[in-house]
Amino acid sequence: MSLRITASRLIANSRVITAKRALSLASRATLRPTAARQFVKPMVATRGLKQINFGGTTETVYERADWPREKLLEFFKNDTMALIGYGSQGYGQGLNMRDNGLNVVLGVRKNGASWKAAIEDGWVPGENLFEVNEAISKGTYIMNLLSDAAQSETWESIKPLLTKGKTLYFSHGFSPVFKDLTHVEPPKDIDVILVAPKGSGRTVRSLFKEGRGINSSYAVWNDVTGNAHEKAQALAVAVGSGYVYQTTFEKEVNSDIYGERGCLMGGIHGMFLAQYEVLRENGHSPSEAFNETVEEATQSLYPLIGKYGMDYMYDACSTTARRGALDWYPIFKDALKPVFQDLYESTKNGSETKRSLEFNSQPDYREKLEEELKIIRGMEIWRVGKEVRKLRPENQ
Ligand SMILES: NC(=O)c1ccc[n+]([C@@H]2O[C@H](COP(=O)([O-])OP(=O)(O)OC[C@H]3O[C@@H](n4cnc5c(N)ncnc54)[C@H](OP(=O)(O)O)[C@@H]3O)[C@@H](O)[C@H]2O)c1
């Protein structure tokens, strides 16, 4: 597909140049040496609480400006954040809170992969790095960032430690919402809150270091003290969010599980494969099929959709591409909507959770997963992709 230069494109180009400048500043910030225990002073980007009209529906969003650093430190001055689990989210949220000046202790299995990674990142055994239950006993906020399967496996030993006065925190509604399957039933006499960053923990960390912030949702399960909303909003900022919108535990888990199976991962993978296979079956070369399916999408079009929206794309593409896309998007939508409806139902009725828990709790789940990933790595499309990426000038 070719993009034509239009007046709006020229305006957009100037926006791209500004964005590029910002990007080069940001990447310089990311490239700073990251020695263990290096204190990263985030650049401060602040905005304020706002009522925003999202396409006709007004919502309140909470922004970093509502919680300047001094206010955060005052709010949490008597608290110890016991963050348990040091996977992707534990890493991002833990380091951000530490750099924000909060009192954080980490709880992970001794000598596991996370324990070693935590030491590399400057957490010190006996000082701010402990085994899970010991960290919980020290914390006033218990931030459960174990894997979702592990939250269920460890619940029996964790639950008695969640005594009155503590606050329980999750980054996914999974465990409490599907309590019939996970057996995670939070105590009724403590505040239970959620902050769910809309991205990987690595992004939670890198955006924070760039002075930017991840978008997150927050929710309250139990508000015993009357302060649970404020606690969640403050903690969202403390872990590195730029802005936060409110949801419920149920809506968070349903939208998240649905989204990752749909447009974020499963759906997009299925669509790439279908398009690629048809091109190959019609005699197109692997490089042509890959370029028309994945490379152009990820390198040219999707970043523009991210920056300016799909509506902009219709304005900026050739008349031929525009006519075809206008004719075909309703056909795709009608074909796919029943699949999305089935997926939402399967999410809402717990089938997706059940499947995930059953699969991820098997002792040999890593080996089984590896077999499936091996099949994906072996697919022609992704082997071709490896070669195509090598040809990008910046990779030579
Ligand atoms: N990853 C994301 O992009 C993302 C985004 C938003 C929200 N979330 C949510 O954030 C939470 C954490 O997810 P994550 O992806 O950061 O973590 P994860 O990679 O799924 O979990 C890793 C942590 O769980 C520990 N763990 C696993 N089994 C354990 C067991 N039986 N006993 C004790 N510890 C055990 C691991 O320790 P070892 O190293 O010792 O095995 C590791 O510290 C989840 O609720 C997830 O849904 C994740």
XYZ file of C-alpha atoms and ligand atoms in Angstrom:
444
model
C 0.000 0.000 0.000
C 1.364 3.426 -0.821
C 0.777 6.576 1.185
C 0.104 9.763 -0.739
C 1.228 13.205 0.378
C -1.720 15.414 1.240
C -2.085 18.709 3.101
C -2.999 16.817 6.232
C 0.070 14.666 5.701
C 2.273 17.766 5.675
C 0.780 18.921 8.961
C 1.217 15.407 10.280
C 4.820 15.394 9.123
C 5.593 18.386 11.294
C 3.975 16.524 14.187
C 6.147 13.516 13.361
C 9.277 15.693 13.450
C 8.282 17.027 16.888
C 7.508 13.490 17.998
C 10.865 12.332 16.645
C 12.654 14.993 18.665
C 10.815 13.900 21.774
C 11.681 10.307 20.950
C 15.368 11.015 20.582
C 15.348 12.777 23.970
C 13.483 9.862 25.424
C 15.877 7.300 24.013
C 18.822 9.204 25.419
C 17.164 8.965 28.807
C 16.688 5.216 28.317
C 20.288 4.763 27.310
C 21.668 6.030 30.600
C 23.830 3.369 32.262
C 21.741 1.251 34.592
C 24.118 0.169 37.305
C 22.597 -1.806 40.127
C 21.147 0.427 42.873
C 21.461 3.451 40.629
C 18.841 5.933 41.799
C 16.792 6.969 38.812
C 15.333 10.389 39.290
C 12.321 10.459 36.983
C 11.696 13.513 34.884
C 8.521 15.014 36.222
C 5.620 15.172 33.809
C 2.530 16.331 35.618
C -1.087 16.872 34.704
C -4.249 17.029 36.807
C -7.552 15.292 37.613
C -9.865 15.790 34.701
C -13.356 15.115 33.475
C -12.841 13.972 29.933
C -15.433 13.448 27.264
C -14.463 10.157 25.633
C -16.481 10.197 22.429
C -19.659 11.317 24.215
C -19.180 9.593 27.596
C -17.698 11.669 30.382
C -15.216 9.922 32.642
C -12.950 11.104 35.426
C -9.274 10.381 34.991
C -6.670 10.825 37.692
C -3.312 12.132 36.659
C 0.139 12.289 38.099
C -0.323 15.959 39.009
C -2.895 14.909 41.613
C -0.091 13.153 43.457
C 3.134 15.155 43.401
C 6.044 13.380 45.007
C 5.799 15.236 48.352
C 2.106 14.319 48.648
C 2.867 10.674 47.832
C 5.617 10.527 50.454
C 3.351 12.134 53.041
C 0.495 9.743 52.204
C 2.668 6.625 52.512
C 5.013 7.927 55.237
C 3.991 5.237 57.766
C 3.708 2.430 55.235
C 5.831 -0.443 54.062
C 4.976 -1.740 50.631
C 5.521 -5.525 50.623
C 5.688 -6.400 46.962
C 5.592 -10.139 46.413
C 6.721 -11.586 43.104
C 9.364 -10.109 40.859
C 8.243 -10.985 37.358
C 7.642 -8.296 34.783
C 5.280 -6.216 36.977
C 7.197 -6.735 40.215
C 10.308 -5.421 38.503
C 8.649 -2.336 36.963
C 6.386 -1.373 39.846
C 8.930 -2.214 42.547
C 11.772 -0.167 41.087
C 9.473 2.763 40.324
C 8.158 2.838 43.893
C 11.695 2.585 45.217
C 12.812 5.490 43.022
C 9.775 7.476 44.155
C 11.147 7.205 47.682
C 8.602 4.777 49.165
C 9.612 2.176 51.693
C 9.499 -1.065 49.679
C 10.381 -4.628 50.636
C 10.360 -7.464 48.159
C 9.158 -11.014 48.851
C 10.177 -13.850 46.505
C 11.179 -17.511 46.664
C 14.719 -17.855 47.894
C 17.215 -18.714 45.156
C 14.616 -18.773 42.383
C 15.077 -16.785 39.172
C 13.375 -13.748 40.742
C 15.596 -13.784 43.811
C 18.690 -13.622 41.602
C 17.199 -10.928 39.362
C 16.254 -8.856 42.416
C 19.815 -8.948 43.759
C 21.095 -7.841 40.357
C 18.701 -4.869 40.555
C 20.073 -3.817 43.912
C 17.617 -5.405 46.365
C 19.549 -6.601 49.427
C 18.735 -9.868 51.230
C 17.785 -9.212 54.841
C 17.435 -5.479 54.178
C 14.678 -5.134 51.584
C 14.619 -8.619 50.050
C 12.928 -11.462 51.939
C 11.054 -14.693 51.396
C 7.384 -14.167 50.552
C 5.796 -14.687 53.975
C 8.456 -12.687 55.808
C 7.938 -9.731 53.457
C 4.172 -9.922 54.003
C 4.628 -9.810 57.768
C 6.630 -6.562 57.379
C 4.208 -4.840 54.993
C 1.206 -2.605 55.509
C 0.403 -2.858 51.778
C 0.633 -6.395 50.395
C 1.110 -6.102 46.645
C 0.453 -9.530 45.196
C 2.410 -9.657 41.944
C 3.004 -13.395 41.869
C 1.928 -15.087 38.661
C -1.835 -15.595 38.581
C -1.432 -19.368 38.981
C 0.962 -18.846 41.918
C -1.506 -16.495 43.631
C -3.898 -19.399 43.770
C -1.248 -21.965 44.819
C 0.101 -19.819 47.674
C -3.197 -18.404 48.921
C -3.618 -20.784 51.858
C -0.297 -19.719 53.360
C -0.723 -16.022 52.565
C -4.297 -15.498 53.738
C -3.664 -15.782 57.515
C -0.982 -13.070 57.207
C -3.455 -10.530 55.798
C -4.404 -9.089 59.147
C -6.606 -6.110 59.953
C -5.052 -2.767 59.002
C -3.183 -4.111 55.989
C -4.227 -3.340 52.412
C -4.225 -6.033 49.755
C -3.304 -5.021 46.213
C -3.519 -6.832 42.873
C -2.638 -5.870 39.308
C -5.265 -8.149 37.791
C -8.792 -9.022 38.868
C -8.182 -12.677 37.978
C -7.721 -14.195 41.455
C -10.622 -12.645 43.411
C -13.118 -12.474 40.535
C -12.766 -16.160 39.706
C -12.526 -17.175 43.363
C -14.557 -20.347 42.771
C -11.667 -21.553 40.633
C -8.693 -19.834 42.291
C -9.935 -20.091 45.921
C -8.539 -16.585 46.467
C -11.170 -14.995 48.699
C -9.830 -11.728 50.153
C -10.594 -11.081 53.835
C -13.648 -8.876 54.283
C -12.080 -6.689 56.982
C -9.258 -5.133 54.947
C -9.110 -2.766 51.970
C -8.587 -4.593 48.687
C -7.547 -2.569 45.659
C -6.253 -3.039 42.140
C -4.010 -1.081 39.797
C -3.593 -2.694 36.392
C -0.969 -1.118 34.135
C -1.973 -1.407 30.488
C 1.349 -2.792 29.352
C 4.263 -4.971 30.270
C 6.244 -4.291 33.437
C 9.256 -3.486 31.251
C 7.233 -0.636 29.738
C 6.051 0.443 33.200
C 9.718 0.910 34.035
C 11.023 2.400 30.783
C 8.232 4.999 30.531
C 8.839 6.044 34.136
C 12.537 6.521 33.441
C 11.670 8.653 30.428
C 9.481 10.872 32.599
C 6.381 9.489 30.939
C 3.854 7.099 32.475
C 1.894 3.977 31.609
C -1.919 4.161 31.454
C -3.508 2.097 34.210
C -6.936 1.223 35.494
C -7.798 1.084 39.180
C -10.561 -0.633 41.103
C -11.738 -1.243 44.643
C -12.981 -4.638 45.883
C -13.352 -3.790 49.607
C -13.424 -0.287 51.042
C -13.279 -0.885 54.773
C -11.477 2.320 55.741
C -13.287 4.667 53.376
C -9.899 5.522 51.866
C -9.535 2.645 49.423
C -10.115 4.775 46.317
C -7.538 7.320 47.398
C -5.071 4.554 48.244
C -5.462 3.018 44.792
C -5.115 6.363 42.999
C -1.978 7.225 44.995
C -0.462 3.806 44.493
C -1.167 3.938 40.783
C 1.001 7.041 40.556
C 3.620 5.593 42.899
C 4.106 2.544 40.645
C 4.597 4.760 37.589
C 1.213 5.507 36.032
C 0.755 8.682 34.004
C -3.018 8.595 34.198
C -5.539 6.227 35.718
C -9.152 5.446 34.962
C -11.596 3.672 37.223
C -13.010 0.235 36.604
C -14.219 -2.755 38.617
C -12.308 -5.972 39.300
C -14.768 -7.824 37.046
C -14.492 -5.389 34.145
C -10.714 -5.288 34.422
C -10.319 -9.041 34.237
C -12.874 -9.510 31.479
C -11.481 -6.760 29.260
C -7.897 -7.845 29.852
C -8.349 -11.557 29.171
C -10.583 -10.796 26.188
C -8.183 -8.209 24.738
C -5.066 -10.348 24.903
C -6.836 -13.239 23.215
C -8.209 -10.824 20.614
C -6.602 -7.795 18.978
C -3.557 -7.717 21.243
C -2.249 -11.233 20.546
C -4.402 -14.189 19.473
C -6.639 -12.397 16.992
C -3.860 -10.472 15.334
C -1.713 -13.592 15.052
C -4.612 -15.473 13.434
C -5.180 -12.620 10.988
C -1.483 -12.411 10.035
C -1.406 -16.185 9.414
C -4.574 -16.227 7.328
C -3.418 -13.363 5.094
C 0.091 -14.798 4.719
C -1.122 -18.302 3.875
C -3.476 -17.075 1.146
C -0.678 -15.027 -0.418
C 1.651 -18.035 -0.360
C -1.047 -20.344 -1.796
C -1.380 -17.884 -4.677
C 2.274 -18.026 -5.580
C 3.653 -14.977 -3.774
C 7.198 -15.255 -2.491
C 7.821 -15.475 1.267
C 9.391 -12.020 1.374
C 6.506 -10.448 -0.525
C 3.933 -12.219 1.657
C 5.708 -11.171 4.848
C 6.259 -7.575 3.759
C 2.603 -7.125 2.751
C 1.342 -8.747 5.932
C 3.579 -7.934 8.873
C 6.476 -5.667 7.996
C 4.484 -2.849 6.433
C 1.894 -3.123 9.181
C 4.274 -2.926 12.112
C 6.869 -0.589 10.603
C 4.697 1.890 8.759
C 0.965 1.713 9.369
C 0.459 0.645 12.985
C 2.784 3.306 14.418
C 0.764 5.911 12.479
C -2.507 4.471 13.768
C -0.998 4.662 17.273
C 0.034 8.269 16.826
C -2.873 9.706 14.847
C -5.688 7.146 14.680
C -7.317 4.937 12.047
C -9.341 7.882 10.750
C -6.065 9.603 9.891
C -4.963 6.530 7.932
C -7.967 6.802 5.628
C -6.995 10.385 5.007
C -3.333 9.672 4.389
C -3.422 6.567 2.177
C -3.821 6.278 -1.578
C -7.301 6.507 -3.089
C -7.016 2.849 -4.152
C -6.120 1.658 -0.657
C -8.810 3.829 0.890
C -11.585 2.531 -1.409
C -10.627 -1.088 -0.719
C -10.308 -0.683 3.030
C -13.672 1.120 3.199
C -15.312 -1.740 1.290
C -13.671 -4.563 3.211
C -13.618 -3.444 6.861
C -17.377 -4.142 7.366
C -16.923 -7.628 5.861
C -14.092 -8.382 8.293
C -16.044 -6.881 11.172
C -19.146 -8.968 10.436
C -17.081 -12.142 10.050
C -15.135 -11.548 13.242
C -17.799 -10.177 15.579
C -19.334 -13.616 16.349
C -15.838 -14.876 17.231
C -15.368 -11.932 19.595
C -18.803 -12.568 21.101
C -17.856 -16.201 21.784
C -14.543 -15.065 23.224
C -16.206 -12.574 25.587
C -18.632 -15.255 26.770
C -15.794 -17.709 27.310
C -13.978 -15.032 29.330
C -16.987 -13.983 31.392
C -18.111 -17.499 32.283
C -14.652 -18.394 33.595
C -13.709 -20.910 30.871
C -10.597 -18.933 29.942
C -9.527 -18.685 33.583
C -10.156 -22.385 34.163
C -8.074 -23.285 31.133
C -5.253 -20.972 32.170
C -5.185 -22.224 35.758
C -5.335 -25.878 34.746
C -2.619 -25.530 32.146
C -0.280 -23.264 34.128
C -0.529 -25.315 37.324
C 0.788 -28.508 35.729
C 4.278 -29.362 36.955
C 5.469 -29.781 33.359
C 3.684 -26.692 32.016
C 6.918 -25.038 30.893
C 7.851 -28.063 28.730
C 4.347 -28.233 27.243
C 4.397 -24.527 26.527
C 7.795 -24.846 24.917
C 6.423 -27.488 22.496
C 3.717 -25.061 21.351
C 6.106 -22.135 21.085
C 8.477 -24.294 19.070
C 5.717 -24.792 16.504
C 5.248 -21.017 16.240
C 8.987 -20.366 15.978
C 9.107 -22.992 13.194
C 6.326 -21.407 11.120
C 7.514 -20.121 7.780
C 6.069 -16.656 8.378
C 8.119 -16.055 11.540
C 11.269 -17.612 10.091
C 10.883 -15.272 7.120
C 10.351 -12.394 9.541
C 13.717 -13.026 11.135
C 15.433 -12.604 7.755
C 13.365 -9.555 6.800
C 14.252 -7.799 10.065
C 17.952 -8.391 9.418
C 17.577 -6.432 6.175
C 16.421 -3.290 7.953
C 19.283 -0.811 7.518
C 19.479 -0.179 11.263
C 20.101 -3.911 11.811
C 23.000 -4.154 9.380
N 3.076 -9.148 32.609
C 2.214 -8.203 32.271
O 2.338 -7.610 31.194
C 1.097 -7.801 33.194
C 0.382 -6.622 32.917
C -0.594 -6.203 33.797
C -0.882 -6.981 34.907
N -0.219 -8.149 35.136
C -0.524 -8.932 36.346
O 0.527 -8.729 37.280
C 0.681 -9.916 38.091
C 2.112 -10.386 37.979
O 2.376 -10.778 36.651
P 3.858 -10.825 36.042
O 3.704 -11.061 34.580
O 4.637 -9.692 36.530
O 4.468 -12.053 36.789
P 4.713 -13.538 36.321
O 5.882 -13.516 35.428
O 3.469 -14.156 35.854
O 5.066 -14.128 37.776
C 6.335 -14.202 38.199
C 6.506 -14.279 39.707
O 5.731 -15.326 40.314
C 6.641 -16.099 41.118
N 6.138 -17.448 41.303
C 5.691 -18.305 40.365
N 5.274 -19.455 40.972
C 5.472 -19.279 42.290
C 5.213 -20.084 43.440
N 4.644 -21.285 43.321
N 5.561 -19.588 44.653
C 6.105 -18.359 44.791
N 6.355 -17.555 43.743
C 6.034 -18.006 42.509
C 7.943 -16.066 40.324
O 9.028 -16.406 41.154
P 10.248 -17.342 40.667
O 11.130 -16.487 39.797
O 10.869 -17.739 41.927
O 9.632 -18.455 39.866
C 7.960 -14.593 39.902
O 8.477 -13.770 40.913
C -0.345 -10.908 37.567
O -1.511 -10.791 38.324
C -0.590 -10.435 36.139
O -1.843 -10.835 35.625
C 0.778 -8.560 34.328
